């Protein structure tokens, strides 16, 4: 994705795609739930490292981030062949 804001916008969609709560995503990423909340609100006072950890956790569970174009905003998809297994959240 081409901007930090685009990534922050797509994080919530990625979490929803996997059916994760904010707490579950925070645990997977090794950050606090409050960090996830601030990222999803696009607050600018979050360390780049925290953003990277959350994105990496989502990507590790099959979320693919799709860059924005002039015609549409950023998006997410689930990688083909990637079944979402609730037991595989750790």
Backbone atoms as SQL, in Angstrom:
CREATE TABLE atoms (id INTEGER PRIMARY KEY, chain TEXT, resi INTEGER, resn TEXT, atom TEXT, x REAL, y REAL, z REAL);
INSERT INTO atoms VALUES
  (1, 'A', 1, 'UNK', 'N', 0.850, -1.174, 0.000),
  (2, 'A', 1, 'UNK', 'CA', 0.000, 0.000, 0.000),
  (3, 'A', 1, 'UNK', 'C', 0.888, 1.227, 0.000),
  (4, 'A', 2, 'UNK', 'N', 0.374, 2.276, -0.526),
  (5, 'A', 2, 'UNK', 'CA', 1.225, 3.435, -0.760),
  (6, 'A', 2, 'UNK', 'C', 1.282, 4.446, 0.368),
  (7, 'A', 3, 'UNK', 'N', 0.431, 4.357, 1.379),
  (8, 'A', 3, 'UNK', 'CA', 0.525, 5.325, 2.467),
  (9, 'A', 3, 'UNK', 'C', 0.143, 4.683, 3.791),
  (10, 'A', 4, 'UNK', 'N', 0.650, 5.272, 4.852),
  (11, 'A', 4, 'UNK', 'CA', 0.340, 4.782, 6.187),
  (12, 'A', 4, 'UNK', 'C', -1.156, 4.869, 6.448),
  (13, 'A', 5, 'UNK', 'N', -1.796, 5.936, 5.990),
  (14, 'A', 5, 'UNK', 'CA', -3.233, 6.097, 6.201),
  (15, 'A', 5, 'UNK', 'C', -4.006, 4.989, 5.496),
  (16, 'A', 6, 'UNK', 'N', -3.610, 4.639, 4.272),
  (17, 'A', 6, 'UNK', 'CA', -4.278, 3.550, 3.556),
  (18, 'A', 6, 'UNK', 'C', -4.177, 2.241, 4.332),
  (19, 'A', 7, 'UNK', 'N', -3.016, 1.964, 4.886),
  (20, 'A', 7, 'UNK', 'CA', -2.823, 0.737, 5.655),
  (21, 'A', 7, 'UNK', 'C', -3.713, 0.759, 6.890),
  (22, 'A', 8, 'UNK', 'N', -3.747, 1.884, 7.580),
  (23, 'A', 8, 'UNK', 'CA', -4.550, 1.996, 8.791),
  (24, 'A', 8, 'UNK', 'C', -6.032, 1.794, 8.485),
  (25, 'A', 9, 'UNK', 'N', -6.489, 2.307, 7.355),
  (26, 'A', 9, 'UNK', 'CA', -7.890, 2.140, 6.956),
  (27, 'A', 9, 'UNK', 'C', -8.203, 0.670, 6.709),
  (28, 'A', 10, 'UNK', 'N', -7.269, -0.053, 6.117),
  (29, 'A', 10, 'UNK', 'CA', -7.494, -1.452, 5.749),
  (30, 'A', 10, 'UNK', 'C', -7.349, -2.422, 6.924),
  (31, 'A', 11, 'UNK', 'N', -6.709, -2.004, 8.009),
  (32, 'A', 11, 'UNK', 'CA', -6.485, -2.917, 9.134),
  (33, 'A', 11, 'UNK', 'C', -7.785, -3.456, 9.729),
  (34, 'A', 12, 'UNK', 'N', -8.742, -2.593, 9.914),
  (35, 'A', 12, 'UNK', 'CA', -10.014, -3.027, 10.512),
  (36, 'A', 12, 'UNK', 'C', -10.713, -4.032, 9.604),
  (37, 'A', 13, 'UNK', 'N', -10.677, -3.777, 8.304),
  (38, 'A', 13, 'UNK', 'CA', -11.292, -4.704, 7.355),
  (39, 'A', 13, 'UNK', 'C', -10.588, -6.054, 7.395),
  (40, 'A', 14, 'UNK', 'N', -9.277, -6.041, 7.506),
  (41, 'A', 14, 'UNK', 'CA', -8.523, -7.285, 7.592),
  (42, 'A', 14, 'UNK', 'C', -8.866, -8.067, 8.844),
  (43, 'A', 15, 'UNK', 'N', -8.994, -7.358, 9.944),
  (44, 'A', 15, 'UNK', 'CA', -9.366, -8.004, 11.211),
  (45, 'A', 15, 'UNK', 'C', -10.755, -8.615, 11.094),
  (46, 'A', 16, 'UNK', 'N', -11.683, -7.877, 10.504),
  (47, 'A', 16, 'UNK', 'CA', -13.053, -8.368, 10.343),
  (48, 'A', 16, 'UNK', 'C', -13.087, -9.589, 9.414),
  (49, 'A', 17, 'UNK', 'N', -12.285, -9.561, 8.373),
  (50, 'A', 17, 'UNK', 'CA', -12.232, -10.672, 7.430),
  (51, 'A', 17, 'UNK', 'C', -11.841, -11.974, 8.126),
  (52, 'A', 18, 'UNK', 'N', -10.964, -11.867, 9.097),
  (53, 'A', 18, 'UNK', 'CA', -10.534, -13.042, 9.856),
  (54, 'A', 18, 'UNK', 'C', -11.445, -13.360, 11.033),
  (55, 'A', 19, 'UNK', 'N', -12.379, -12.467, 11.340),
  (56, 'A', 19, 'UNK', 'CA', -13.287, -12.683, 12.453),
  (57, 'A', 19, 'UNK', 'C', -12.615, -12.539, 13.811),
  (58, 'A', 20, 'UNK', 'N', -11.596, -11.692, 13.862),
  (59, 'A', 20, 'UNK', 'CA', -10.853, -11.477, 15.104),
  (60, 'A', 20, 'UNK', 'C', -11.398, -10.283, 15.871),
  (61, 'A', 21, 'UNK', 'N', -11.358, -10.359, 17.179),
  (62, 'A', 21, 'UNK', 'CA', -11.660, -9.189, 18.001),
  (63, 'A', 21, 'UNK', 'C', -10.405, -8.317, 18.054),
  (64, 'A', 22, 'UNK', 'N', -10.551, -7.109, 18.542),
  (65, 'A', 22, 'UNK', 'CA', -9.378, -6.241, 18.709),
  (66, 'A', 22, 'UNK', 'C', -8.390, -6.880, 19.675),
  (67, 'A', 23, 'UNK', 'N', -8.895, -7.491, 20.715),
  (68, 'A', 23, 'UNK', 'CA', -8.037, -8.140, 21.707),
  (69, 'A', 23, 'UNK', 'C', -7.265, -9.302, 21.085),
  (70, 'A', 24, 'UNK', 'N', -7.942, -10.106, 20.283),
  (71, 'A', 24, 'UNK', 'CA', -7.279, -11.244, 19.635),
  (72, 'A', 24, 'UNK', 'C', -6.180, -10.771, 18.678),
  (73, 'A', 25, 'UNK', 'N', -6.470, -9.741, 17.900),
  (74, 'A', 25, 'UNK', 'CA', -5.460, -9.219, 16.984),
  (75, 'A', 25, 'UNK', 'C', -4.282, -8.645, 17.763),
  (76, 'A', 26, 'UNK', 'N', -4.567, -7.934, 18.828),
  (77, 'A', 26, 'UNK', 'CA', -3.496, -7.364, 19.647),
  (78, 'A', 26, 'UNK', 'C', -2.584, -8.467, 20.184),
  (79, 'A', 27, 'UNK', 'N', -3.176, -9.549, 20.635),
  (80, 'A', 27, 'UNK', 'CA', -2.391, -10.670, 21.146),
  (81, 'A', 27, 'UNK', 'C', -1.517, -11.272, 20.047),
  (82, 'A', 28, 'UNK', 'N', -2.103, -11.482, 18.873),
  (83, 'A', 28, 'UNK', 'CA', -1.337, -12.029, 17.744),
  (84, 'A', 28, 'UNK', 'C', -0.161, -11.131, 17.366),
  (85, 'A', 29, 'UNK', 'N', -0.391, -9.822, 17.427),
  (86, 'A', 29, 'UNK', 'CA', 0.628, -8.858, 17.003),
  (87, 'A', 29, 'UNK', 'C', 1.619, -8.504, 18.109),
  (88, 'A', 30, 'UNK', 'N', 1.298, -8.854, 19.337),
  (89, 'A', 30, 'UNK', 'CA', 2.176, -8.515, 20.449),
  (90, 'A', 30, 'UNK', 'C', 2.126, -7.042, 20.817),
  (91, 'A', 31, 'UNK', 'N', 0.928, -6.456, 20.672),
  (92, 'A', 31, 'UNK', 'CA', 0.718, -5.057, 21.055),
  (93, 'A', 31, 'UNK', 'C', -0.504, -4.998, 21.972),
  (94, 'A', 32, 'UNK', 'N', -0.770, -3.845, 22.536),
  (95, 'A', 32, 'UNK', 'CA', -1.948, -3.701, 23.392),
  (96, 'A', 32, 'UNK', 'C', -3.199, -3.505, 22.535),
  (97, 'A', 33, 'UNK', 'N', -4.354, -3.806, 23.127),
  (98, 'A', 33, 'UNK', 'CA', -5.614, -3.583, 22.415),
  (99, 'A', 33, 'UNK', 'C', -5.780, -2.105, 22.088),
  (100, 'A', 34, 'UNK', 'N', -5.297, -1.245, 22.968),
  (101, 'A', 34, 'UNK', 'CA', -5.419, 0.193, 22.729),
  (102, 'A', 34, 'UNK', 'C', -4.666, 0.611, 21.469),
  (103, 'A', 35, 'UNK', 'N', -3.556, -0.040, 21.162),
  (104, 'A', 35, 'UNK', 'CA', -2.823, 0.253, 19.920),
  (105, 'A', 35, 'UNK', 'C', -3.699, -0.090, 18.720),
  (106, 'A', 36, 'UNK', 'N', -4.359, -1.248, 18.763),
  (107, 'A', 36, 'UNK', 'CA', -5.247, -1.645, 17.661),
  (108, 'A', 36, 'UNK', 'C', -6.367, -0.627, 17.504),
  (109, 'A', 37, 'UNK', 'N', -6.945, -0.200, 18.612),
  (110, 'A', 37, 'UNK', 'CA', -8.018, 0.807, 18.570),
  (111, 'A', 37, 'UNK', 'C', -7.519, 2.085, 17.910),
  (112, 'A', 38, 'UNK', 'N', -6.352, 2.564, 18.328),
  (113, 'A', 38, 'UNK', 'CA', -5.807, 3.812, 17.771),
  (114, 'A', 38, 'UNK', 'C', -5.478, 3.667, 16.290),
  (115, 'A', 39, 'UNK', 'N', -4.969, 2.517, 15.893),
  (116, 'A', 39, 'UNK', 'CA', -4.690, 2.293, 14.469),
  (117, 'A', 39, 'UNK', 'C', -5.977, 2.318, 13.651),
  (118, 'A', 40, 'UNK', 'N', -6.999, 1.648, 14.143),
  (119, 'A', 40, 'UNK', 'CA', -8.266, 1.593, 13.412),
  (120, 'A', 40, 'UNK', 'C', -8.953, 2.952, 13.342),
  (121, 'A', 41, 'UNK', 'N', -8.650, 3.832, 14.278),
  (122, 'A', 41, 'UNK', 'CA', -9.192, 5.197, 14.251),
  (123, 'A', 41, 'UNK', 'C', -8.307, 6.138, 13.429),
  (124, 'A', 42, 'UNK', 'N', -7.211, 5.595, 12.867),
  (125, 'A', 42, 'UNK', 'CA', -6.255, 6.381, 12.068),
  (126, 'A', 42, 'UNK', 'C', -5.619, 7.498, 12.872),
  (127, 'A', 43, 'UNK', 'N', -5.394, 7.249, 14.153),
  (128, 'A', 43, 'UNK', 'CA', -4.707, 8.235, 14.979),
  (129, 'A', 43, 'UNK', 'C', -3.225, 8.228, 14.614),
  (130, 'A', 44, 'UNK', 'N', -2.646, 9.383, 14.539),
  (131, 'A', 44, 'UNK', 'CA', -1.270, 9.506, 14.096),
  (132, 'A', 44, 'UNK', 'C', -0.211, 9.251, 15.152),
  (133, 'A', 45, 'UNK', 'N', -0.626, 9.038, 16.391),
  (134, 'A', 45, 'UNK', 'CA', 0.354, 8.907, 17.475),
  (135, 'A', 45, 'UNK', 'C', 0.673, 7.445, 17.803),
  (136, 'A', 46, 'UNK', 'N', 0.848, 6.623, 16.760),
  (137, 'A', 46, 'UNK', 'CA', 1.176, 5.210, 16.930),
  (138, 'A', 46, 'UNK', 'C', 2.523, 4.951, 16.265),
  (139, 'A', 47, 'UNK', 'N', 3.381, 4.230, 16.946),
  (140, 'A', 47, 'UNK', 'CA', 4.697, 3.932, 16.387),
  (141, 'A', 47, 'UNK', 'C', 4.585, 3.103, 15.110),
  (142, 'A', 48, 'UNK', 'N', 5.457, 3.389, 14.161),
  (143, 'A', 48, 'UNK', 'CA', 5.499, 2.641, 12.908),
  (144, 'A', 48, 'UNK', 'C', 5.726, 1.159, 13.174),
  (145, 'A', 49, 'UNK', 'N', 6.522, 0.850, 14.200),
  (146, 'A', 49, 'UNK', 'CA', 6.776, -0.543, 14.558),
  (147, 'A', 49, 'UNK', 'C', 5.484, -1.260, 14.956),
  (148, 'A', 50, 'UNK', 'N', 4.614, -0.583, 15.675),
  (149, 'A', 50, 'UNK', 'CA', 3.341, -1.184, 16.079),
  (150, 'A', 50, 'UNK', 'C', 2.461, -1.441, 14.857),
  (151, 'A', 51, 'UNK', 'N', 2.410, -0.491, 13.956),
  (152, 'A', 51, 'UNK', 'CA', 1.655, -0.647, 12.717),
  (153, 'A', 51, 'UNK', 'C', 2.174, -1.857, 11.940),
  (154, 'A', 52, 'UNK', 'N', 3.472, -1.974, 11.845),
  (155, 'A', 52, 'UNK', 'CA', 4.094, -3.078, 11.129),
  (156, 'A', 52, 'UNK', 'C', 3.770, -4.420, 11.784),
  (157, 'A', 53, 'UNK', 'N', 3.776, -4.469, 13.105),
  (158, 'A', 53, 'UNK', 'CA', 3.484, -5.718, 13.822),
  (159, 'A', 53, 'UNK', 'C', 2.049, -6.176, 13.573),
  (160, 'A', 54, 'UNK', 'N', 1.114, -5.231, 13.570),
  (161, 'A', 54, 'UNK', 'CA', -0.285, -5.581, 13.346),
  (162, 'A', 54, 'UNK', 'C', -0.472, -6.047, 11.900),
  (163, 'A', 55, 'UNK', 'N', 0.112, -5.324, 10.965),
  (164, 'A', 55, 'UNK', 'CA', -0.004, -5.711, 9.552),
  (165, 'A', 55, 'UNK', 'C', 0.612, -7.101, 9.332),
  (166, 'A', 56, 'UNK', 'N', 1.771, -7.353, 9.902),
  (167, 'A', 56, 'UNK', 'CA', 2.444, -8.643, 9.749),
  (168, 'A', 56, 'UNK', 'C', 1.600, -9.776, 10.338),
  (169, 'A', 57, 'UNK', 'N', 0.957, -9.525, 11.468),
  (170, 'A', 57, 'UNK', 'CA', 0.088, -10.540, 12.080),
  (171, 'A', 57, 'UNK', 'C', -1.076, -10.883, 11.156),
  (172, 'A', 58, 'UNK', 'N', -1.682, -9.875, 10.558),
  (173, 'A', 58, 'UNK', 'CA', -2.793, -10.117, 9.632),
  (174, 'A', 58, 'UNK', 'C', -2.313, -10.862, 8.392),
  (175, 'A', 59, 'UNK', 'N', -1.194, -10.422, 7.836),
  (176, 'A', 59, 'UNK', 'CA', -0.656, -11.081, 6.645),
  (177, 'A', 59, 'UNK', 'C', -0.284, -12.532, 6.943),
  (178, 'A', 60, 'UNK', 'N', 0.198, -12.802, 8.142),
  (179, 'A', 60, 'UNK', 'CA', 0.550, -14.148, 8.543),
  (180, 'A', 60, 'UNK', 'C', -0.648, -15.085, 8.622),
  (181, 'A', 61, 'UNK', 'N', -1.833, -14.508, 8.708),
  (182, 'A', 61, 'UNK', 'CA', -3.065, -15.292, 8.743),
  (183, 'A', 61, 'UNK', 'C', -3.822, -15.219, 7.422),
  (184, 'A', 62, 'UNK', 'N', -3.129, -14.778, 6.368),
  (185, 'A', 62, 'UNK', 'CA', -3.701, -14.840, 5.028),
  (186, 'A', 62, 'UNK', 'C', -4.309, -13.575, 4.475),
  (187, 'A', 63, 'UNK', 'N', -4.267, -12.475, 5.203),
  (188, 'A', 63, 'UNK', 'CA', -4.822, -11.222, 4.689),
  (189, 'A', 63, 'UNK', 'C', -3.844, -10.613, 3.680),
  (190, 'A', 64, 'UNK', 'N', -4.381, -10.217, 2.535),
  (191, 'A', 64, 'UNK', 'CA', -3.597, -9.555, 1.497),
  (192, 'A', 64, 'UNK', 'C', -4.094, -8.116, 1.404),
  (193, 'A', 65, 'UNK', 'N', -3.179, -7.168, 1.504),
  (194, 'A', 65, 'UNK', 'CA', -3.544, -5.754, 1.405),
  (195, 'A', 65, 'UNK', 'C', -3.490, -5.317, -0.055),
  (196, 'A', 66, 'UNK', 'N', -4.535, -4.621, -0.507),
  (197, 'A', 66, 'UNK', 'CA', -4.665, -4.182, -1.890),
  (198, 'A', 66, 'UNK', 'C', -4.543, -2.668, -1.929),
  (199, 'A', 67, 'UNK', 'N', -3.647, -2.190, -2.762),
  (200, 'A', 67, 'UNK', 'CA', -3.388, -0.752, -2.839),
  (201, 'A', 67, 'UNK', 'C', -4.581, 0.013, -3.416),
  (202, 'A', 68, 'UNK', 'N', -4.710, 1.244, -2.982),
  (203, 'A', 68, 'UNK', 'CA', -5.729, 2.134, -3.518),
  (204, 'A', 68, 'UNK', 'C', -5.357, 2.527, -4.945),
  (205, 'A', 69, 'UNK', 'N', -6.358, 2.860, -5.727),
  (206, 'A', 69, 'UNK', 'CA', -6.153, 3.389, -7.079),
  (207, 'A', 69, 'UNK', 'C', -6.893, 4.717, -7.156),
  (208, 'A', 70, 'UNK', 'N', -6.751, 5.442, -8.255),
  (209, 'A', 70, 'UNK', 'CA', -7.510, 6.693, -8.378),
  (210, 'A', 70, 'UNK', 'C', -9.027, 6.481, -8.339),
  (211, 'A', 71, 'UNK', 'N', -9.481, 5.254, -8.663),
  (212, 'A', 71, 'UNK', 'CA', -10.916, 4.973, -8.718),
  (213, 'A', 71, 'UNK', 'C', -11.498, 4.368, -7.450),
  (214, 'A', 72, 'UNK', 'N', -10.654, 3.822, -6.575),
  (215, 'A', 72, 'UNK', 'CA', -11.156, 3.184, -5.363),
  (216, 'A', 72, 'UNK', 'C', -10.124, 3.270, -4.250),
  (217, 'A', 73, 'UNK', 'N', -10.601, 3.089, -3.053),
  (218, 'A', 73, 'UNK', 'CA', -9.712, 3.147, -1.897),
  (219, 'A', 73, 'UNK', 'C', -8.980, 1.839, -1.678),
  (220, 'A', 74, 'UNK', 'N', -8.226, 1.753, -0.586),
  (221, 'A', 74, 'UNK', 'CA', -7.492, 0.536, -0.275),
  (222, 'A', 74, 'UNK', 'C', -8.453, -0.586, 0.104),
  (223, 'A', 75, 'UNK', 'N', -7.966, -1.810, 0.028),
  (224, 'A', 75, 'UNK', 'CA', -8.815, -2.938, 0.374),
  (225, 'A', 75, 'UNK', 'C', -8.007, -4.101, 0.911),
  (226, 'A', 76, 'UNK', 'N', -8.716, -5.162, 1.238),
  (227, 'A', 76, 'UNK', 'CA', -8.086, -6.385, 1.721),
  (228, 'A', 76, 'UNK', 'C', -8.793, -7.577, 1.090),
  (229, 'A', 77, 'UNK', 'N', -8.090, -8.686, 1.049),
  (230, 'A', 77, 'UNK', 'CA', -8.663, -9.947, 0.581),
  (231, 'A', 77, 'UNK', 'C', -8.013, -11.059, 1.380),
  (232, 'A', 78, 'UNK', 'N', -8.602, -12.235, 1.326),
  (233, 'A', 78, 'UNK', 'CA', -8.028, -13.404, 1.960),
  (234, 'A', 78, 'UNK', 'C', -7.340, -14.218, 0.876),
  (235, 'A', 79, 'UNK', 'N', -6.097, -14.587, 1.119),
  (236, 'A', 79, 'UNK', 'CA', -5.328, -15.350, 0.136),
  (237, 'A', 79, 'UNK', 'C', -6.068, -16.635, -0.217),
  (238, 'A', 80, 'UNK', 'N', -6.050, -17.003, -1.482),
  (239, 'A', 80, 'UNK', 'CA', -6.690, -18.248, -1.923),
  (240, 'A', 80, 'UNK', 'C', -6.078, -19.436, -1.209),
  (241, 'A', 81, 'UNK', 'N', -6.937, -20.385, -0.886),
  (242, 'A', 81, 'UNK', 'CA', -6.470, -21.578, -0.214),
  (243, 'A', 81, 'UNK', 'C', -6.217, -21.387, 1.267),
  (244, 'A', 82, 'UNK', 'N', -6.512, -20.209, 1.747),
  (245, 'A', 82, 'UNK', 'CA', -6.282, -19.918, 3.162),
  (246, 'A', 82, 'UNK', 'C', -7.600, -20.027, 3.910),
  (247, 'A', 83, 'UNK', 'N', -7.825, -21.116, 4.590),
  (248, 'A', 83, 'UNK', 'CA', -9.030, -21.287, 5.392),
  (249, 'A', 83, 'UNK', 'C', -8.830, -20.598, 6.727),
  (250, 'A', 84, 'UNK', 'N', -9.810, -19.884, 7.168),
  (251, 'A', 84, 'UNK', 'CA', -9.743, -19.220, 8.461),
  (252, 'A', 84, 'UNK', 'C', -10.190, -20.224, 9.523),
  (253, 'A', 85, 'UNK', 'N', -9.252, -20.653, 10.329),
  (254, 'A', 85, 'UNK', 'CA', -9.518, -21.608, 11.394),
  (255, 'A', 85, 'UNK', 'C', -9.426, -20.877, 12.725),
  (256, 'A', 86, 'UNK', 'N', -10.531, -20.730, 13.442),
  (257, 'A', 86, 'UNK', 'CA', -10.508, -20.017, 14.712),
  (258, 'A', 86, 'UNK', 'C', -9.464, -20.569, 15.693),
  (259, 'A', 87, 'UNK', 'N', -9.149, -21.839, 15.594),
  (260, 'A', 87, 'UNK', 'CA', -8.150, -22.431, 16.488),
  (261, 'A', 87, 'UNK', 'C', -6.738, -22.024, 16.095),
  (262, 'A', 88, 'UNK', 'N', -6.579, -21.476, 14.889),
  (263, 'A', 88, 'UNK', 'CA', -5.258, -21.091, 14.368),
  (264, 'A', 88, 'UNK', 'C', -5.010, -19.608, 14.603),
  (265, 'A', 89, 'UNK', 'N', -5.343, -19.133, 15.774),
  (266, 'A', 89, 'UNK', 'CA', -5.193, -17.705, 16.069),
  (267, 'A', 89, 'UNK', 'C', -4.016, -17.435, 16.962),
  (268, 'A', 90, 'UNK', 'N', -3.006, -18.231, 16.912),
  (269, 'A', 90, 'UNK', 'CA', -1.896, -17.992, 17.798),
  (270, 'A', 90, 'UNK', 'C', -0.606, -18.417, 17.277);
